[in-house]
CSV table of N, CA and C in Angstrom, one decimal:
chain,number,residue,atom,x,y,z
I,7,MET,N,-18.3,-15.1,26.8
I,7,MET,CA,-17.7,-14.8,28.1
I,7,MET,C,-16.4,-14.0,27.9
I,8,LEU,N,-15.5,-14.4,27.0
I,8,LEU,CA,-14.3,-13.8,26.7
I,8,LEU,C,-14.5,-12.4,26.2
I,9,GLY,N,-15.5,-12.1,25.4
I,9,GLY,CA,-15.8,-10.8,24.9
I,9,GLY,C,-16.1,-9.8,25.9
I,10,VAL,N,-16.6,-10.2,27.1
I,10,VAL,CA,-16.9,-9.3,28.2
I,10,VAL,C,-15.8,-9.3,29.2
I,11,THR,N,-15.2,-10.4,29.5
I,11,THR,CA,-14.2,-10.5,30.6
I,11,THR,C,-12.9,-9.8,30.2
I,12,ARG,N,-12.4,-10.1,29.0
I,12,ARG,CA,-11.1,-9.5,28.7
I,12,ARG,C,-11.0,-8.0,28.7
I,13,PRO,N,-12.0,-7.3,28.1
I,13,PRO,CA,-12.0,-5.8,28.2
I,13,PRO,C,-12.1,-5.3,29.6
I,14,LEU,N,-12.9,-6.0,30.4
I,14,LEU,CA,-12.9,-5.5,31.8
I,14,LEU,C,-11.6,-5.8,32.6
I,15,TRP,N,-11.0,-6.9,32.3
I,15,TRP,CA,-9.7,-7.2,32.9
I,15,TRP,C,-8.6,-6.1,32.4
I,16,ARG,N,-8.6,-5.8,31.1
I,16,ARG,CA,-7.7,-4.8,30.6
I,16,ARG,C,-7.9,-3.4,31.3
I,17,ARG,N,-9.2,-3.0,31.4
I,17,ARG,CA,-9.5,-1.7,32.0
I,17,ARG,C,-9.0,-1.7,33.5
I,18,HIS,N,-9.1,-2.8,34.2
I,18,HIS,CA,-8.8,-2.9,35.6
I,18,HIS,C,-7.2,-2.9,35.7
I,19,THR,N,-6.5,-3.6,34.9
I,19,THR,CA,-5.1,-3.8,35.1
I,19,THR,C,-4.3,-2.8,34.3
I,20,GLY,N,-4.8,-2.3,33.2
I,20,GLY,CA,-4.0,-1.4,32.3
I,20,GLY,C,-3.0,-2.2,31.5
I,21,LEU,N,-2.2,-1.5,30.8
I,21,LEU,CA,-1.2,-2.1,29.9
I,21,LEU,C,0.2,-1.5,30.2
I,22,PRO,N,1.2,-2.2,30.0
I,22,PRO,CA,2.6,-1.7,30.1
I,22,PRO,C,2.8,-0.7,29.0
I,23,PRO,N,3.8,0.1,29.0
I,23,PRO,CA,4.1,1.1,27.9
I,23,PRO,C,4.4,0.4,26.6
I,24,TRP,N,4.2,1.1,25.5
I,24,TRP,CA,4.5,0.6,24.2
I,24,TRP,C,6.0,0.3,24.1
I,25,ALA,N,6.3,-0.7,23.3
I,25,ALA,CA,7.7,-0.9,23.0
I,25,ALA,C,8.3,0.3,22.2
I,26,PRO,N,9.5,0.8,22.6
I,26,PRO,CA,10.0,2.0,22.0
I,26,PRO,C,10.3,1.9,20.5
I,27,THR,N,10.4,0.6,20.0
I,27,THR,CA,10.7,0.4,18.6
I,27,THR,C,9.5,0.5,17.7
I,28,LEU,N,8.3,0.6,18.3
I,28,LEU,CA,7.1,0.7,17.5
I,28,LEU,C,6.9,2.1,16.9
I,29,THR,N,6.6,2.1,15.6
I,29,THR,CA,6.3,3.4,14.9
I,29,THR,C,4.9,3.8,15.3
I,30,ALA,N,4.6,5.0,14.9
I,30,ALA,CA,3.2,5.5,15.2
I,30,ALA,C,2.2,4.7,14.4
I,31,PHE,N,2.6,4.3,13.1
I,31,PHE,CA,1.7,3.5,12.3
I,31,PHE,C,1.5,2.1,13.0
I,32,GLU,N,2.5,1.5,13.5
I,32,GLU,CA,2.4,0.2,14.1
I,32,GLU,C,1.5,0.3,15.4
I,33,ARG,N,1.6,1.4,16.1
I,33,ARG,CA,0.8,1.5,17.3
I,33,ARG,C,-0.7,1.7,16.9
I,34,ARG,N,-0.9,2.5,15.9
I,34,ARG,CA,-2.3,2.6,15.4
I,34,ARG,C,-2.9,1.3,14.9
I,35,LEU,N,-2.0,0.5,14.1
I,35,LEU,CA,-2.5,-0.8,13.6
I,35,LEU,C,-2.7,-1.8,14.7
I,36,ALA,N,-1.8,-1.8,15.7
I,36,ALA,CA,-2.0,-2.7,16.9
I,36,ALA,C,-3.3,-2.3,17.6
I,37,HIS,N,-3.5,-1.0,17.9
I,37,HIS,CA,-4.7,-0.6,18.6
I,37,HIS,C,-6.0,-1.0,17.8
I,38,ARG,N,-6.0,-0.7,16.6
I,38,ARG,CA,-7.2,-1.0,15.8
I,38,ARG,C,-7.4,-2.5,15.7
I,39,THR,N,-6.4,-3.3,15.6
I,39,THR,CA,-6.5,-4.7,15.5
I,39,THR,C,-7.1,-5.2,16.9
I,40,GLU,N,-6.6,-4.7,17.9
I,40,GLU,CA,-7.0,-5.1,19.3
I,40,GLU,C,-8.5,-4.7,19.5
I,41,VAL,N,-8.9,-3.6,19.0
I,41,VAL,CA,-10.3,-3.2,19.1
I,41,VAL,C,-11.2,-4.1,18.3
I,42,ALA,N,-10.7,-4.4,17.1
I,42,ALA,CA,-11.5,-5.4,16.3
I,42,ALA,C,-11.6,-6.7,17.0
I,43,LEU,N,-10.5,-7.2,17.6
I,43,LEU,CA,-10.6,-8.5,18.3
I,43,LEU,C,-11.6,-8.5,19.4
I,44,TYR,N,-11.6,-7.4,20.2
I,44,TYR,CA,-12.5,-7.3,21.3
I,44,TYR,C,-14.0,-7.3,20.8
I,45,ALA,N,-14.2,-6.5,19.8
I,45,ALA,CA,-15.6,-6.3,19.3
I,45,ALA,C,-16.0,-7.7,18.7
I,46,LEU,N,-15.2,-8.3,17.9
I,46,LEU,CA,-15.6,-9.6,17.2
I,46,LEU,C,-15.7,-10.7,18.2
I,47,ALA,N,-14.9,-10.7,19.3
I,47,ALA,CA,-15.0,-11.7,20.4
I,47,ALA,C,-16.4,-11.6,21.0
I,48,PHE,N,-17.1,-10.5,20.9
I,48,PHE,CA,-18.4,-10.3,21.4
I,48,PHE,C,-19.4,-10.6,20.3
I,49,VAL,N,-19.2,-10.1,19.1
I,49,VAL,CA,-20.1,-10.3,18.0
I,49,VAL,C,-20.3,-11.7,17.5
I,50,VAL,N,-19.2,-12.4,17.4
I,50,VAL,CA,-19.3,-13.8,16.9
I,50,VAL,C,-20.2,-14.7,17.8
I,51,PRO,N,-20.0,-14.8,19.1
I,51,PRO,CA,-20.9,-15.6,19.9
I,51,PRO,C,-22.3,-15.1,19.9
I,52,VAL,N,-22.5,-13.8,19.9
I,52,VAL,CA,-23.9,-13.3,20.0
I,52,VAL,C,-24.6,-13.6,18.7
I,53,THR,N,-24.0,-13.4,17.6
I,53,THR,CA,-24.7,-13.8,16.3
I,53,THR,C,-24.9,-15.3,16.2
I,54,GLY,N,-24.0,-16.1,16.8
I,54,GLY,CA,-24.2,-17.5,16.8
I,54,GLY,C,-25.4,-17.9,17.6
I,55,VAL,N,-25.5,-17.3,18.8
I,55,VAL,CA,-26.7,-17.6,19.6
I,55,VAL,C,-27.9,-17.2,19.0
I,56,LEU,N,-27.9,-16.0,18.4
I,56,LEU,CA,-29.1,-15.5,17.7
I,56,LEU,C,-29.5,-16.4,16.5
I,57,LEU,N,-28.5,-16.8,15.9
I,57,LEU,CA,-28.7,-17.7,14.7
I,57,LEU,C,-29.4,-19.0,15.2
I,58,LEU,N,-28.9,-19.6,16.3
I,58,LEU,CA,-29.5,-20.8,16.8
I,58,LEU,C,-30.9,-20.5,17.4
I,59,ALA,N,-31.1,-19.4,18.1
I,59,ALA,CA,-32.4,-19.1,18.7
I,59,ALA,C,-33.5,-18.8,17.7
I,60,SER,N,-33.1,-18.2,16.6
I,60,SER,CA,-34.1,-17.9,15.5
I,60,SER,C,-33.8,-18.9,14.4
I,61,ASP,N,-34.8,-19.3,13.7
I,61,ASP,CA,-34.6,-20.2,12.6
I,61,ASP,C,-34.4,-19.4,11.3
I,62,ASP,N,-33.8,-18.2,11.5
I,62,ASP,CA,-33.6,-17.4,10.3
I,62,ASP,C,-32.2,-17.5,9.8
I,63,ASP,N,-32.1,-18.0,8.6
I,63,ASP,CA,-30.7,-18.1,8.0
I,63,ASP,C,-30.2,-16.8,7.5
I,64,GLY,N,-30.9,-15.7,7.6
I,64,GLY,CA,-30.4,-14.4,7.2
I,64,GLY,C,-29.3,-13.9,8.0
I,65,LEU,N,-29.2,-14.4,9.3
I,65,LEU,CA,-28.1,-14.1,10.1
I,65,LEU,C,-26.8,-14.9,9.9
I,66,LEU,N,-26.9,-15.9,9.1
I,66,LEU,CA,-25.8,-16.8,8.8
I,66,LEU,C,-24.6,-16.0,8.2
I,67,TRP,N,-24.9,-15.2,7.2
I,67,TRP,CA,-23.8,-14.4,6.6
I,67,TRP,C,-23.1,-13.5,7.6
I,68,VAL,N,-23.9,-12.9,8.5
I,68,VAL,CA,-23.3,-12.0,9.5
I,68,VAL,C,-22.3,-12.8,10.4
I,69,HIS,N,-22.8,-13.9,10.8
I,69,HIS,CA,-22.0,-14.8,11.7
I,69,HIS,C,-20.7,-15.2,11.0
I,70,VAL,N,-20.8,-15.7,9.8
I,70,VAL,CA,-19.7,-16.2,9.0
I,70,VAL,C,-18.7,-15.0,8.7
I,71,VAL,N,-19.2,-13.9,8.3
I,71,VAL,CA,-18.3,-12.8,8.0
I,71,VAL,C,-17.6,-12.3,9.3
I,72,ALA,N,-18.3,-12.3,10.4
I,72,ALA,CA,-17.7,-11.9,11.7
I,72,ALA,C,-16.6,-12.9,12.1
I,73,GLN,N,-16.9,-14.2,11.9
I,73,GLN,CA,-15.9,-15.2,12.2
I,73,GLN,C,-14.6,-15.1,11.3
I,74,VAL,N,-14.8,-14.9,10.1
I,74,VAL,CA,-13.7,-14.7,9.1
I,74,VAL,C,-12.9,-13.5,9.5
I,75,CYS,N,-13.5,-12.4,9.8
I,75,CYS,CA,-12.8,-11.1,10.2
I,75,CYS,C,-12.1,-11.4,11.5
I,76,PHE,N,-12.7,-12.1,12.5
I,76,PHE,CA,-12.0,-12.4,13.7
I,76,PHE,C,-10.7,-13.2,13.5
I,77,LEU,N,-10.8,-14.2,12.7
I,77,LEU,CA,-9.6,-15.0,12.4
I,77,LEU,C,-8.6,-14.3,11.6
I,78,ALA,N,-9.0,-13.4,10.7
I,78,ALA,CA,-8.0,-12.5,10.0
I,78,ALA,C,-7.3,-11.6,11.0
I,79,ALA,N,-8.1,-10.9,11.9
I,79,ALA,CA,-7.5,-10.0,12.8
I,79,ALA,C,-6.6,-10.8,13.8
I,80,LEU,N,-7.0,-11.9,14.2
I,80,LEU,CA,-6.1,-12.7,15.1
I,80,LEU,C,-4.8,-13.1,14.4
I,81,ALA,N,-4.9,-13.5,13.1
I,81,ALA,CA,-3.7,-13.9,12.4
I,81,ALA,C,-2.8,-12.7,12.2
I,82,ARG,N,-3.3,-11.5,11.9
I,82,ARG,CA,-2.5,-10.3,11.8
I,82,ARG,C,-1.9,-10.0,13.1
I,83,HIS,N,-2.6,-10.0,14.2
I,83,HIS,CA,-2.1,-9.7,15.5
I,83,HIS,C,-1.0,-10.6,15.9
I,84,VAL,N,-1.2,-11.9,15.8
I,84,VAL,CA,-0.1,-12.9,16.1
I,84,VAL,C,1.1,-12.7,15.2
I,85,GLY,N,0.8,-12.5,13.9
I,85,GLY,CA,1.9,-12.4,13.0
I,85,GLY,C,2.8,-11.2,13.3
I,86,LEU,N,2.1,-10.1,13.6
I,86,LEU,CA,2.9,-8.9,13.9
I,86,LEU,C,3.7,-9.0,15.2
I,87,VAL,N,3.1,-9.7,16.2
I,87,VAL,CA,3.8,-9.9,17.5
I,87,VAL,C,5.0,-10.8,17.3
I,88,LEU,N,4.8,-11.9,16.5
I,88,LEU,CA,5.9,-12.8,16.2
I,88,LEU,C,7.0,-12.1,15.4
I,89,LYS,N,6.7,-11.2,14.5
I,89,LYS,CA,7.7,-10.4,13.8
I,89,LYS,C,8.5,-9.6,14.7
I,90,HIS,N,7.8,-8.9,15.7
I,90,HIS,CA,8.5,-8.1,16.6
I,90,HIS,C,9.3,-8.9,17.6
I,91,GLN,N,8.9,-10.1,17.9
I,91,GLN,CA,9.6,-11.0,18.9
I,91,GLN,C,10.9,-11.6,18.2
I,92,PHE,N,10.7,-12.1,17.0
I,92,PHE,CA,11.8,-12.8,16.4
I,92,PHE,C,12.7,-12.1,15.4
I,93,VAL,N,12.1,-11.1,14.7
I,93,VAL,CA,12.8,-10.3,13.7
I,93,VAL,C,13.4,-9.1,14.3
I,94,ASP,N,12.5,-8.3,14.9
I,94,ASP,CA,13.0,-7.0,15.5
I,94,ASP,C,13.6,-7.2,16.9
I,95,ARG,N,13.3,-8.3,17.6
I,95,ARG,CA,13.8,-8.7,18.9
I,95,ARG,C,13.6,-7.6,19.9
I,96,ASP,N,12.4,-7.0,19.9
I,96,ASP,CA,12.1,-6.0,20.9
I,96,ASP,C,11.2,-6.5,22.1
I,97,ARG,N,11.0,-7.8,22.2
I,97,ARG,CA,10.3,-8.4,23.3
I,97,ARG,C,8.9,-7.9,23.4
I,98,LEU,N,8.2,-7.6,22.3
I,98,LEU,CA,6.8,-7.2,22.4
I,98,LEU,C,5.9,-8.2,23.0
I,99,LEU,N,6.3,-9.5,22.8
I,99,LEU,CA,5.4,-10.6,23.4
I,99,LEU,C,5.2,-10.4,24.9
I,100,ARG,N,6.2,-9.9,25.6
I,100,ARG,CA,6.1,-9.7,27.0
I,100,ARG,C,5.0,-8.8,27.4
I,101,ARG,N,4.8,-7.8,26.5
I,101,ARG,CA,3.7,-6.8,26.7
I,101,ARG,C,2.3,-7.5,26.6
I,102,MET,N,2.2,-8.5,25.8
I,102,MET,CA,0.9,-9.1,25.6
I,102,MET,C,0.6,-10.1,26.8
I,103,LEU,N,1.7,-10.6,27.3
I,103,LEU,CA,1.4,-11.6,28.4
I,103,LEU,C,1.4,-10.9,29.7
């Protein structure tokens, strides 16, 4: 549900401007991480349902890898936001909320 709802919500409401302290590299990294989170928020539940619906354990590795990638992207996303919030003090967290 989140994999479908969040991208629709973002498309409808848009985003505030980037924090002026972000470099071009940080903007690309943030964008790619966000895209990965959106894609994996859809892939993880779909592969889980397919895994349960079929008794094929061949999908298990896809589901596990997708889940690990989702958690890694989430950790990177949260870590970078916390760095900007508490180290750089540019209030990037407000952009997320």
